[in-house]
Coordinates of C-alpha atoms in Angstrom, one line a residue:
Chain T
M1 CA 7.4 7.8 -38.8
T2 CA 7.8 11.6 -38.5
A3 CA 4.1 12.0 -38.1
Y4 CA 4.1 9.3 -35.5
L5 CA 7.0 11.0 -33.6
L6 CA 5.2 14.4 -33.8
R7 CA 2.0 13.0 -32.4
R8 CA 3.9 11.4 -29.6
L9 CA 5.6 14.6 -28.8
G10 CA 2.2 16.4 -28.8
Q11 CA 0.8 13.9 -26.4
T12 CA 3.8 14.3 -24.1
V13 CA 3.4 18.1 -24.0
V14 CA -0.3 17.8 -23.2
T15 CA 0.4 15.3 -20.4
L16 CA 3.1 17.5 -19.0
F17 CA 0.8 20.5 -19.0
V18 CA -2.2 18.7 -17.4
M19 CA 0.0 16.9 -14.8
S20 CA 1.8 20.1 -13.8
L21 CA -1.5 22.0 -13.5
L22 CA -3.2 19.3 -11.4
V23 CA -0.3 18.9 -9.1
F24 CA 0.3 22.6 -8.8
I25 CA -3.3 23.2 -7.8
G26 CA -3.2 20.2 -5.5
L27 CA -0.1 21.2 -3.8
Y28 CA -1.4 24.8 -3.4
M29 CA -4.5 23.6 -1.6
I30 CA -2.6 21.7 1.1
G31 CA -0.5 23.0 4.0
N32 CA 1.7 26.0 4.0
P33 CA 5.3 25.2 3.3
V34 CA 6.2 28.4 5.3
D35 CA 5.1 26.7 8.5
V36 CA 7.5 23.9 8.0
L37 CA 10.4 26.1 7.0
I38 CA 10.4 29.0 9.4
S39 CA 10.9 28.5 13.1
S40 CA 7.9 29.4 15.3
S41 CA 9.9 32.2 16.9
A42 CA 10.1 34.2 13.7
T43 CA 8.6 37.7 13.8
P44 CA 5.6 38.4 11.5
Q45 CA 7.8 40.7 9.4
E46 CA 10.4 37.9 8.9
R47 CA 7.5 35.6 7.9
Q48 CA 6.2 38.0 5.4
A49 CA 9.6 38.5 3.9
V50 CA 10.1 34.8 3.4
I51 CA 6.6 34.4 1.9
A52 CA 7.3 37.3 -0.5
A53 CA 10.7 35.9 -1.4
M54 CA 9.2 32.6 -2.4
G55 CA 6.4 34.3 -4.3
L56 CA 3.7 32.7 -2.2
D57 CA 1.8 36.0 -1.7
Q58 CA 0.8 36.1 -5.4
P59 CA -2.6 34.7 -6.6
L60 CA -2.6 31.0 -7.7
W61 CA -3.0 31.6 -11.4
F62 CA -0.1 34.1 -11.3
Q63 CA 2.1 31.6 -9.5
Y64 CA 1.3 29.0 -12.0
W65 CA 1.9 31.4 -14.9
T66 CA 5.3 32.3 -13.4
F67 CA 6.1 28.6 -12.9
L68 CA 5.1 27.8 -16.5
S69 CA 7.0 30.6 -18.2
H70 CA 10.1 29.8 -16.2
A71 CA 9.6 26.1 -16.9
L72 CA 9.7 26.7 -20.6
T73 CA 13.2 28.2 -20.2
G74 CA 14.3 25.1 -18.2
D75 CA 13.9 26.8 -14.8
L76 CA 11.6 24.7 -12.5
G77 CA 12.1 26.9 -9.5
K78 CA 14.3 26.7 -6.5
S79 CA 14.0 24.2 -3.8
F80 CA 12.7 25.8 -0.6
V81 CA 14.9 23.6 1.5
Y82 CA 18.2 23.3 -0.4
N83 CA 17.9 26.7 -2.0
Q84 CA 19.2 25.2 -5.2
P85 CA 17.5 25.0 -8.6
A86 CA 15.1 22.0 -8.3
L87 CA 15.9 20.7 -11.7
R88 CA 19.6 20.6 -11.0
L89 CA 18.9 18.9 -7.7
I90 CA 16.9 16.2 -9.5
L91 CA 19.5 15.8 -12.3
S92 CA 22.3 15.4 -9.8
R93 CA 20.5 12.6 -8.1
M94 CA 19.3 10.9 -11.3
P95 CA 22.4 8.9 -12.1
A96 CA 22.3 7.0 -8.8
T97 CA 18.7 6.0 -9.4
L98 CA 19.3 5.1 -13.1
E99 CA 22.3 3.0 -12.1
L100 CA 20.2 1.2 -9.5
A101 CA 17.3 0.6 -11.8
F102 CA 19.5 -0.6 -14.6
S103 CA 21.3 -3.0 -12.4
A104 CA 18.0 -4.4 -11.1
L105 CA 16.7 -5.0 -14.7
V106 CA 19.9 -6.7 -15.7
L107 CA 19.6 -9.0 -12.6
A108 CA 16.0 -9.7 -13.5
L109 CA 16.9 -10.8 -17.0
V110 CA 20.0 -12.8 -15.9
F111 CA 18.0 -14.8 -13.3
G112 CA 14.6 -14.7 -15.0
I113 CA 15.2 -15.9 -18.5
P114 CA 17.0 -19.2 -17.7
L115 CA 14.5 -20.1 -15.0
G116 CA 11.5 -19.2 -17.2
L117 CA 13.0 -21.2 -20.1
L118 CA 13.4 -24.2 -17.8
A119 CA 9.9 -23.9 -16.5
G120 CA 8.5 -23.5 -20.0
L121 CA 10.3 -26.4 -21.6
K122 CA 9.4 -28.9 -18.9
P123 CA 6.1 -27.5 -17.5
K124 CA 5.2 -30.7 -15.6
A125 CA 8.6 -31.3 -14.0
L126 CA 9.1 -30.8 -10.2
V127 CA 11.7 -28.1 -10.8
S128 CA 9.3 -26.1 -12.9
R129 CA 6.6 -26.3 -10.3
V130 CA 9.0 -25.1 -7.6
I131 CA 10.1 -22.3 -9.9
M132 CA 6.4 -21.3 -10.5
V133 CA 5.4 -21.4 -6.9
S134 CA 8.6 -19.3 -6.0
S135 CA 7.6 -16.8 -8.6
I136 CA 4.2 -16.3 -6.9
L137 CA 6.2 -15.8 -3.7
G138 CA 8.4 -13.2 -5.6
F139 CA 5.2 -11.4 -6.7
S140 CA 3.8 -11.5 -3.2
L141 CA 6.9 -10.4 -1.2
P142 CA 6.4 -6.8 -0.2
T143 CA 9.6 -5.1 -1.6
F144 CA 10.2 -3.0 1.5
W145 CA 9.9 -5.8 3.9
I146 CA 12.2 -8.2 2.0
G147 CA 14.7 -5.3 1.8
L148 CA 14.7 -5.1 5.6
M149 CA 15.1 -8.8 5.9
M150 CA 18.0 -8.7 3.5
I151 CA 19.7 -6.0 5.7
M152 CA 19.0 -8.1 8.8
L153 CA 20.5 -11.3 7.3
F154 CA 23.4 -10.0 5.1
S155 CA 24.4 -6.9 7.0
V156 CA 23.5 -7.4 10.6
K157 CA 23.8 -11.2 11.2
L158 CA 26.3 -12.2 8.6
G159 CA 28.1 -8.9 8.1
W160 CA 28.8 -9.7 4.4
L161 CA 27.4 -6.6 2.6
P162 CA 26.9 -3.0 3.7
A163 CA 23.4 -1.8 4.2
S164 CA 23.5 1.8 3.2
G165 CA 25.1 4.4 0.8
R166 CA 26.7 4.1 -2.5
G167 CA 30.3 3.3 -1.6
D168 CA 33.2 4.4 -3.7
T169 CA 32.3 5.8 -7.1
V170 CA 34.2 6.4 -10.3
N171 CA 33.5 9.4 -12.4
V172 CA 32.6 8.6 -16.0
L173 CA 32.1 11.7 -18.1
G174 CA 31.5 13.6 -14.9
V175 CA 28.9 11.2 -13.6
P176 CA 29.7 9.1 -10.5
I177 CA 29.2 5.4 -11.1
S178 CA 29.2 2.7 -8.3
I179 CA 29.3 -0.5 -10.3
L180 CA 32.9 0.1 -11.5
T181 CA 34.5 -0.2 -8.0
L182 CA 34.5 -3.3 -5.8
D183 CA 33.2 -1.2 -2.9
G184 CA 30.5 0.2 -5.0
L185 CA 29.5 -3.2 -6.2
R186 CA 29.3 -4.4 -2.6
H187 CA 27.0 -1.4 -1.9
I188 CA 24.7 -1.8 -4.9
A189 CA 24.3 -5.6 -4.5
L190 CA 21.6 -5.6 -1.9
P191 CA 19.5 -2.7 -3.2
A192 CA 19.7 -3.9 -6.8
L193 CA 18.7 -7.5 -5.8
N194 CA 15.9 -6.1 -3.7
L195 CA 14.5 -4.0 -6.5
A196 CA 14.9 -6.9 -9.0
L197 CA 13.0 -9.6 -7.0
F198 CA 9.6 -8.6 -8.3
K199 CA 10.8 -8.3 -11.9
I200 CA 12.6 -11.7 -11.7
S201 CA 9.2 -13.3 -11.1
L202 CA 7.7 -11.3 -13.9
V203 CA 10.4 -12.3 -16.4
I204 CA 10.1 -16.0 -15.3
R205 CA 6.3 -15.9 -16.0
L206 CA 6.6 -14.1 -19.3
T207 CA 9.4 -16.3 -20.5
R208 CA 7.6 -19.5 -19.5
A209 CA 4.3 -18.4 -21.1
G210 CA 6.1 -17.4 -24.3
V211 CA 8.1 -20.6 -24.5
I212 CA 5.0 -22.8 -24.0
E213 CA 3.2 -20.9 -26.7
C214 CA 6.2 -21.1 -29.1
M215 CA 6.7 -24.8 -28.6
Q216 CA 3.3 -25.5 -30.0
M217 CA 3.9 -23.5 -33.2
E218 CA 4.0 -25.0 -36.6
Y219 CA 7.6 -23.8 -37.3
V220 CA 8.9 -25.7 -34.2
R221 CA 7.2 -28.9 -35.4
F222 CA 8.6 -28.2 -38.9
A223 CA 12.1 -27.7 -37.5
R224 CA 11.8 -30.9 -35.6
A225 CA 10.7 -32.7 -38.7
K226 CA 13.7 -31.4 -40.5
G227 CA 15.9 -32.9 -37.9
V228 CA 17.1 -29.6 -36.3
S229 CA 18.8 -30.3 -33.0
E230 CA 16.7 -29.5 -29.9
A231 CA 19.3 -27.0 -28.7
R232 CA 19.0 -25.0 -31.9
I233 CA 15.2 -25.1 -31.8
V234 CA 15.3 -23.7 -28.3
T235 CA 17.9 -21.0 -28.8
V236 CA 17.0 -19.9 -32.3
H237 CA 13.3 -20.7 -32.9
V238 CA 11.8 -20.5 -29.4
L239 CA 13.9 -18.1 -27.5
K240 CA 14.2 -15.5 -30.2
N241 CA 10.4 -15.3 -30.6
T242 CA 9.9 -15.2 -26.9
L243 CA 12.4 -12.4 -26.3
I244 CA 10.9 -9.8 -28.5
P245 CA 7.7 -9.3 -26.5
L246 CA 9.7 -9.9 -23.3
I247 CA 12.1 -7.1 -24.0
T248 CA 9.2 -4.8 -24.8
V249 CA 7.5 -5.5 -21.5
I250 CA 10.8 -5.2 -19.6
G251 CA 11.5 -1.9 -21.3
L252 CA 8.1 -0.6 -20.2
E253 CA 8.8 -1.9 -16.7
F254 CA 11.9 0.2 -16.5
G255 CA 9.7 3.1 -15.6
S256 CA 8.0 1.2 -12.7
V257 CA 11.5 0.1 -11.5
I258 CA 12.5 3.8 -11.3
A259 CA 9.3 4.6 -9.4
F260 CA 9.7 1.6 -7.0
A261 CA 13.3 2.7 -6.4
V262 CA 11.7 5.3 -4.0
V263 CA 11.1 2.4 -1.6
T264 CA 14.5 0.7 -2.1
E265 CA 16.4 4.0 -1.8
T266 CA 14.6 4.8 1.4
I267 CA 15.6 1.5 3.0
F268 CA 19.2 1.3 1.8
A269 CA 19.8 5.1 2.1
W270 CA 20.7 5.1 -1.6
P271 CA 21.2 8.8 -2.6
G272 CA 19.0 8.8 -5.6
M273 CA 16.0 11.0 -6.6
G274 CA 13.5 8.6 -4.9
K275 CA 15.0 9.5 -1.5
L276 CA 14.9 13.2 -2.5
I277 CA 11.1 13.1 -3.4
I278 CA 10.2 11.3 -0.1
D279 CA 12.1 14.0 1.8
A280 CA 10.5 16.7 -0.3
I281 CA 7.0 15.4 0.3
S282 CA 7.5 15.4 4.1
V283 CA 8.5 19.1 4.1
L284 CA 6.2 20.2 1.2
D285 CA 9.1 21.3 -0.9
R286 CA 6.8 22.1 -3.9
P287 CA 9.3 22.9 -6.6
V288 CA 11.2 19.6 -6.0
I289 CA 7.9 17.6 -6.0
L290 CA 6.8 19.3 -9.3
A291 CA 10.3 19.0 -10.9
Y292 CA 10.4 15.3 -9.9
L293 CA 7.0 14.7 -11.4
L294 CA 7.8 16.5 -14.7
M295 CA 11.1 14.8 -15.0
T296 CA 9.5 11.4 -14.5
V297 CA 6.9 12.1 -17.1
V298 CA 9.6 13.0 -19.6
L299 CA 11.6 10.0 -18.7
F300 CA 8.7 7.6 -19.0
T301 CA 7.7 9.1 -22.4
L302 CA 11.2 8.6 -23.6
I303 CA 11.3 5.0 -22.4
N304 CA 8.0 4.2 -24.0
L305 CA 9.1 5.8 -27.3
V306 CA 12.4 3.9 -27.3
V307 CA 10.6 0.6 -26.6
D308 CA 8.0 1.2 -29.3
I309 CA 10.7 2.0 -31.9
F310 CA 12.8 -1.0 -30.7
Y311 CA 9.7 -3.2 -31.1
S312 CA 9.0 -2.1 -34.6
V313 CA 12.6 -2.7 -35.6
A314 CA 12.9 -6.1 -33.9
D315 CA 9.6 -7.4 -35.1
P316 CA 8.9 -6.4 -38.7
R317 CA 5.3 -7.4 -38.4
V318 CA 4.6 -4.3 -36.2
R319 CA 3.9 -1.0 -37.9
L320 CA 4.2 2.2 -35.9
G321 CA 1.3 4.5 -35.8
E322 CA -1.3 2.0 -36.7
A323 CA -1.3 0.5 -33.2
A324 CA -2.5 3.8 -31.8
E325 CA -5.7 3.8 -33.8
Chain D
M1 CA -16.5 -23.3 -25.7
S2 CA -18.1 -25.4 -22.9
A3 CA -15.9 -23.5 -20.4
T4 CA -18.2 -20.5 -20.6
T5 CA -20.9 -22.6 -18.8
E6 CA -19.2 -21.9 -15.5
T7 CA -20.0 -18.3 -15.5
P8 CA -22.2 -17.3 -12.5
H9 CA -25.0 -16.4 -14.9
A10 CA -24.7 -19.3 -17.2
D11 CA -28.1 -19.0 -19.0
A12 CA -27.1 -16.4 -21.6
A13 CA -23.7 -18.0 -22.1
L14 CA -25.3 -21.4 -22.4
I15 CA -27.7 -20.3 -25.1
D16 CA -24.9 -18.6 -26.8
A17 CA -22.6 -21.6 -26.6
A18 CA -25.4 -23.9 -27.8
L19 CA -25.8 -21.8 -30.8
I20 CA -22.2 -22.3 -31.8
D21 CA -21.8 -25.9 -30.6
P22 CA -24.9 -28.0 -30.6
N23 CA -23.3 -30.6 -28.3
V24 CA -23.0 -28.2 -25.3
G25 CA -26.5 -29.0 -23.9
E26 CA -25.8 -32.7 -24.0
E27 CA -22.6 -32.5 -22.0
M28 CA -24.5 -30.9 -19.1
P29 CA -25.8 -33.1 -16.4
P30 CA -29.6 -33.4 -16.3
E31 CA -29.8 -31.4 -13.0
P32 CA -27.0 -28.9 -13.4
T33 CA -25.3 -28.0 -10.1
R34 CA -25.3 -24.2 -9.5
P35 CA -22.2 -22.9 -11.4
V36 CA -21.0 -21.0 -8.3
I37 CA -21.0 -24.2 -6.2
L38 CA -19.4 -26.2 -9.0
F39 CA -16.8 -23.5 -9.3
L40 CA -16.0 -23.5 -5.5
Q41 CA -15.7 -27.3 -5.6
R42 CA -13.1 -27.1 -8.3
L43 CA -11.2 -24.3 -6.5
L44 CA -11.0 -26.4 -3.3
A45 CA -10.1 -29.5 -5.3
D46 CA -7.0 -27.8 -6.5
R47 CA -4.3 -28.2 -3.9
I48 CA -2.7 -24.8 -4.4
G49 CA -6.1 -23.2 -4.4
L50 CA -7.0 -24.9 -1.2
V51 CA -3.8 -23.7 0.5
G52 CA -4.7 -20.2 -0.6
V53 CA -8.3 -20.4 0.7
L54 CA -7.1 -21.8 4.0
L55 CA -4.4 -19.1 4.4
V56 CA -6.8 -16.3 3.6
G57 CA -9.6 -17.8 5.6
V58 CA -7.5 -18.1 8.8
L59 CA -6.1 -14.6 8.5
V60 CA -9.5 -13.0 7.8
L61 CA -11.0 -14.8 10.8
A62 CA -8.0 -13.6 12.9
A63 CA -8.6 -10.1 11.8
V64 CA -12.3 -10.1 12.4
F65 CA -11.9 -11.6 15.9
A66 CA -8.8 -9.5 16.7
P67 CA -10.3 -8.0 19.9
L68 CA -11.1 -11.5 21.3
L69 CA -7.8 -13.2 20.2
G70 CA -5.4 -10.4 21.2
W71 CA -4.0 -10.2 24.7
Q72 CA -4.4 -6.5 24.8
N73 CA -5.7 -3.6 22.7
P74 CA -2.3 -2.5 21.3
Y75 CA -3.5 1.1 20.7
D76 CA -4.9 1.6 24.2
L77 CA -2.0 3.5 25.8
S78 CA -3.2 2.7 29.3
Q79 CA -2.5 -1.0 28.7
L80 CA 1.1 -0.4 27.6
D81 CA 4.2 -0.2 29.8
F82 CA 7.4 1.4 28.5
L83 CA 9.4 -1.0 30.6
D84 CA 8.1 -3.9 28.5
G85 CA 9.6 -2.3 25.4
R86 CA 11.6 -4.4 22.8
L87 CA 11.3 -7.7 24.6
P88 CA 12.2 -10.8 22.5
P89 CA 9.6 -13.4 21.6
G90 CA 8.5 -15.6 24.5
S91 CA 9.4 -13.1 27.3
H92 CA 6.9 -12.0 30.0
S93 CA 5.6 -8.5 30.6
S94 CA 5.6 -6.8 34.0
T95 CA 1.9 -7.9 34.4
G96 CA 2.8 -11.6 33.7
M97 CA 1.5 -11.6 30.2
T98 CA 3.5 -13.6 27.6
F99 CA 4.8 -11.8 24.5
L100 CA 4.4 -14.6 22.1
L101 CA 6.1 -12.7 19.2
G102 CA 7.9 -10.2 21.4
S103 CA 7.0 -6.5 22.0
D104 CA 7.8 -3.3 20.1
D105 CA 9.5 -0.2 21.4
Q106 CA 6.5 1.0 23.3
G107 CA 5.8 -2.3 25.1
R108 CA 3.1 -3.3 22.7
D109 CA 2.4 -7.1 22.3
L110 CA 3.3 -7.7 18.7
F111 CA 0.8 -10.6 18.3
S112 CA -2.1 -8.4 19.3
A113 CA -0.7 -5.5 17.1
I114 CA -0.5 -7.8 14.1
L115 CA -4.1 -8.9 14.5
F116 CA -5.3 -5.3 14.6
G117 CA -2.9 -4.5 11.8
L118 CA -4.5 -7.2 9.6
R119 CA -7.9 -5.6 10.1
T120 CA -6.7 -2.2 8.7
S121 CA -4.8 -3.9 5.8
L122 CA -7.7 -6.0 4.8
L123 CA -10.2 -3.2 5.1
V124 CA -8.2 -0.8 3.1
G125 CA -7.4 -3.4 0.4
V126 CA -10.9 -4.8 0.0
V127 CA -12.8 -1.5 0.2
S128 CA -10.5 0.2 -2.3
A129 CA -10.7 -2.8 -4.7
V130 CA -14.5 -2.8 -4.5
I131 CA -14.9 0.9 -5.1
A132 CA -12.3 0.8 -7.9
L133 CA -14.1 -2.2 -9.4
V134 CA -17.5 -0.4 -9.5
I135 CA -16.0 2.7 -11.1
G136 CA -13.8 0.7 -13.5
A137 CA -16.5 -1.7 -14.5
A138 CA -18.9 1.1 -15.3
A139 CA -16.4 3.0 -17.3
G140 CA -15.3 -0.2 -19.2
L141 CA -18.8 -1.3 -20.0
V142 CA -19.9 2.2 -21.1
S143 CA -16.7 2.4 -23.2
A144 CA -17.3 -0.9 -24.9
Y145 CA -21.0 -0.5 -25.5
A146 CA -21.0 3.1 -26.6
G147 CA -17.9 2.9 -28.7
G148 CA -16.9 5.9 -30.8
R149 CA -15.7 9.1 -29.2
I150 CA -16.7 8.1 -25.6
D151 CA -14.7 4.9 -26.0
T152 CA -11.7 6.8 -27.3
L153 CA -11.8 9.4 -24.5
I154 CA -12.2 6.9 -21.7
M155 CA -9.5 4.6 -23.1
R156 CA -7.1 7.5 -23.7
I157 CA -7.4 8.4 -20.0
V158 CA -6.9 4.8 -19.0
D159 CA -3.8 4.5 -21.3
I160 CA -2.2 7.6 -19.9
Q161 CA -2.8 6.6 -16.4
L162 CA -1.5 3.0 -16.9
S163 CA 1.7 4.4 -18.4
F164 CA 2.5 5.6 -14.9
P165 CA 3.3 3.1 -12.1
A166 CA 0.6 2.9 -9.4
I167 CA 3.1 3.8 -6.7
L168 CA 4.1 7.0 -8.4
I169 CA 0.4 8.1 -8.7
A170 CA -0.3 7.2 -5.1
L171 CA 2.8 9.0 -3.9
I172 CA 1.8 12.2 -5.6
L173 CA -1.8 12.0 -4.5
L174 CA -0.9 11.4 -0.9
A175 CA 1.7 14.2 -1.1
I176 CA -1.3 16.4 -2.0
L177 CA -4.0 14.9 0.2
G178 CA -2.0 14.1 3.3
Q179 CA -2.5 11.0 5.6
G180 CA -5.6 9.1 6.6
V181 CA -7.5 5.9 5.9
D182 CA -10.0 7.7 3.6
K183 CA -7.2 9.3 1.7
I184 CA -5.2 6.2 1.2
I185 CA -8.4 4.4 0.0
L186 CA -9.0 7.2 -2.5
A187 CA -5.4 7.0 -3.7
L188 CA -5.7 3.2 -4.2
V189 CA -9.0 3.6 -6.0
V190 CA -7.5 6.2 -8.4
T191 CA -4.5 3.9 -9.1
Q192 CA -6.7 0.8 -9.7
W193 CA -9.9 1.7 -11.6
A194 CA -8.1 1.8 -14.9
Y195 CA -7.1 -1.9 -14.7
Y196 CA -10.7 -2.9 -14.2
A197 CA -11.9 -0.6 -16.9
R198 CA -9.4 -2.1 -19.4
T199 CA -10.1 -5.7 -18.4
I200 CA -13.9 -5.4 -18.6
R201 CA -13.8 -3.4 -21.8
A202 CA -11.8 -6.1 -23.5
S203 CA -14.3 -8.9 -22.6
A204 CA -17.3 -6.7 -23.1
L205 CA -16.2 -6.0 -26.7
V206 CA -16.2 -9.7 -27.3
E207 CA -19.5 -10.3 -25.6
R208 CA -21.2 -7.4 -27.4
R209 CA -21.0 -9.3 -30.7
R210 CA -22.6 -12.4 -29.4
A211 CA -25.9 -13.7 -30.5
Y212 CA -27.6 -13.2 -27.1
V213 CA -27.0 -9.5 -27.2
D214 CA -28.5 -9.3 -30.7
A215 CA -31.5 -11.3 -29.3
A216 CA -31.8 -8.8 -26.4
R217 CA -31.7 -5.9 -28.8
C218 CA -34.4 -7.5 -31.0
L219 CA -36.5 -7.6 -27.8
A220 CA -36.0 -3.9 -27.7
L221 CA -34.6 -4.0 -24.2
P222 CA -33.1 -0.7 -22.9
P223 CA -29.3 -0.4 -23.3
R224 CA -28.9 -0.1 -19.6
K225 CA -30.5 -3.6 -19.1
I226 CA -28.5 -5.1 -21.9
V227 CA -25.2 -3.8 -20.5
F228 CA -25.8 -4.6 -16.9
S229 CA -27.9 -7.8 -16.8
H230 CA -26.7 -9.4 -20.0
I231 CA -23.2 -8.3 -20.9
L232 CA -21.8 -7.7 -17.4
P233 CA -22.4 -11.2 -15.9
N234 CA -20.5 -12.8 -18.8
C235 CA -17.6 -10.5 -18.4
L236 CA -17.1 -11.5 -14.7
P237 CA -14.7 -14.5 -15.0
P238 CA -11.6 -12.5 -16.1
L239 CA -12.7 -9.7 -13.8
I240 CA -12.7 -12.0 -10.8
V241 CA -9.1 -12.9 -11.4
V242 CA -8.1 -9.3 -11.8
V243 CA -9.9 -8.3 -8.6
T244 CA -8.2 -11.0 -6.6
M245 CA -4.7 -10.0 -7.8
R246 CA -5.5 -6.3 -7.3
I247 CA -6.7 -6.8 -3.7
A248 CA -3.3 -8.4 -3.0
Y249 CA -1.5 -5.5 -4.8
A250 CA -3.6 -2.9 -2.9
I251 CA -2.7 -4.4 0.4
S252 CA 1.0 -4.5 -0.5
L253 CA 0.9 -0.9 -1.8
E254 CA -0.9 0.4 1.3
A255 CA 1.8 -1.3 3.5
T256 CA 4.5 0.2 1.3
L257 CA 3.1 3.7 1.5
S258 CA 2.6 3.5 5.2
F259 CA 6.1 2.2 5.6
L260 CA 7.3 5.3 3.7
G261 CA 5.5 7.4 6.2
I262 CA 2.9 8.9 3.8
G263 CA 0.1 6.3 4.1
L264 CA -1.7 5.7 7.3
P265 CA -1.2 8.0 10.4
V266 CA 0.6 6.5 13.4
T267 CA -2.7 6.3 15.3
Q268 CA -4.0 3.7 12.9
P269 CA -2.6 0.2 13.3
S270 CA -1.4 -1.1 10.0
L271 CA 1.1 -3.9 9.2
G272 CA 3.2 -1.5 7.1
L273 CA 3.6 0.9 10.0
L274 CA 4.5 -1.9 12.4
I275 CA 7.3 -3.0 10.0
A276 CA 8.5 0.6 9.7
N277 CA 8.5 0.9 13.4
G278 CA 10.9 -2.1 13.7
F279 CA 13.2 -0.7 11.0
K280 CA 14.9 1.6 13.5
Y281 CA 15.8 -1.3 15.7
L282 CA 16.9 -3.7 13.0
M283 CA 20.6 -2.6 13.2
S284 CA 20.7 -3.4 16.9
G285 CA 19.5 -7.0 16.2
D286 CA 15.9 -6.6 17.4
Y287 CA 14.6 -8.5 14.3
W288 CA 11.1 -9.5 15.6
I289 CA 9.5 -6.1 15.4
S290 CA 9.8 -6.1 11.6
L291 CA 9.9 -9.8 11.0
F292 CA 6.5 -11.0 12.3
P293 CA 4.2 -8.2 10.9
G294 CA 6.0 -8.8 7.6
L295 CA 5.4 -12.5 7.7
A296 CA 1.7 -11.9 8.4
L297 CA 1.5 -9.5 5.4
L298 CA 3.4 -12.0 3.3
L299 CA 1.1 -14.9 4.1
L300 CA -2.0 -12.8 3.4
I301 CA -0.7 -11.6 0.0
V302 CA 0.6 -15.1 -0.9
G303 CA -2.8 -16.6 0.0
I304 CA -4.7 -14.2 -2.1
N305 CA -2.3 -14.6 -5.1
L306 CA -2.5 -18.4 -4.8
I307 CA -6.3 -18.1 -5.1
G308 CA -6.0 -15.7 -8.0
D309 CA -3.6 -18.0 -9.8
T310 CA -5.9 -21.0 -9.4
L311 CA -8.9 -19.0 -10.5
R312 CA -7.1 -17.9 -13.6
D313 CA -6.3 -21.5 -14.6
L314 CA -9.9 -22.6 -13.8
L315 CA -11.5 -19.8 -15.8
N316 CA -9.1 -19.9 -18.7
P317 CA -10.9 -22.0 -21.4
R318 CA -7.6 -22.7 -23.1
M319 CA -6.1 -24.4 -20.0
H320 CA -8.9 -27.1 -19.9
R321 CA -7.7 -30.5 -21.1

């Protein structure tokens, strides 16, 4: 176990290093952030002063070296635009994104598992066919477009739910949370559902496939032969065996939900880190782009690790470490 | 095992299947229809598959003949009149032309704009999928056939890349590269090749152990020939499904990136940009600017996914009754 954790840690460090180097060089090659930040009426002296203040007059390797040595002490540079430490900026926006992503995943499971179970238990029924065709639709709907249509329907035409912002928040351990207030819930409803749609389809399909496979297993036939009630077969024998791989996939999908939150946050003006990165890309705010990337790599690695460990605990047949060979 | 006889290059698979199951040859009709045609017949016989083929067919034709079908060239500024801006569907322009689906803020006929947008979306989706397929298939085949360190290296890169969502990689790449059709195609290729590599490696690993590969080796055929003319054709069925689904995904991703303002430049008509353009006017109730391009995009993606779904059922030996 320790050896496994150490190897994972080593991989993460290498990934972080390679990613930061690639993106650093890449960002260095394009556009000059100074052009975006200084007004065209600035004198050459003022220009020079800003370039020197940002350290942009140094050679590339030196800039990277400075970045790297600072990064090791937890300092990822200051945002050119906000003039704040990039890391703190990202961290301050992270709770909003995590809250949104988490709510979306919960919605995906709440809607997806029952529907998938239904479609899996009666694969030939009309309901199941409707569910499966709808899930193709859910896969196909471009997230951003359906978000716009939701705003049009629920906010503009019907006026039921607000279309932007987080609403009232409650501080829990110093972190603002929306889902604990009624106003916050009203605000998170549309973006969370928007983000969840794709995952609902995924959960439906995974649950259905798992249920169909489990129903053909010897242990289900054996349970039937013993006279176990159908309800118990479904909940204990089938659902339990379906859920383990499902939870794993969903855990891994958490990362992609966070990434896709970029789109949802842009549409619903949700003040998370996805909105921050889009703004940073448009003005070439290098430290923020780099910090966002490195934070996501760390976040993803953590998620993958937690999912792997969960998997080995939930399913005793899986041994950690051997899978990597 | 008889299911493998549908592969485009059935000969090798047939010999192989016959080795395992002596009845395979007898099940075949005396004059076997070409597998491709047989396959198309079965795709069209499936109702869902037929709907998909029709949807995609109509949209592809509409995109190809956009200049003939459209009322105007939506990107020729001399044909646009600002006074025609944001007219609802069915209204008439100052020149007497009917805006079937309304007009956007610059007085562009949305119907024509959608036709031209479909062109860009299809082009970007298909071109990026094909390039990614070639790179991914080559990497996957080499990985499976060579094994050892090369395999480990290629698959480690694939694993690391697939642990990041496509949109994140595309976002960072476009932040570095800037806007443009070539750049978005490059970004889509980078995000997709790994899927193909993994898919084809998995099937190539199975095929590699088959008798026909041993036979080819005994004939002292060069590895290049074994990999590309013997193993590759038999890996195609699962790959076809992945390609179909990935084209749909690429089109959707391109639209998303363009919507975010980091994909295609404003001068390039694209469905994603049209939708983004309508976002500004959504709050004032001008729904059609975003609605109709989105519907076109939706129909295209649904159509491709329906085909992909049917293909998967047809090509999956376990699904045959």
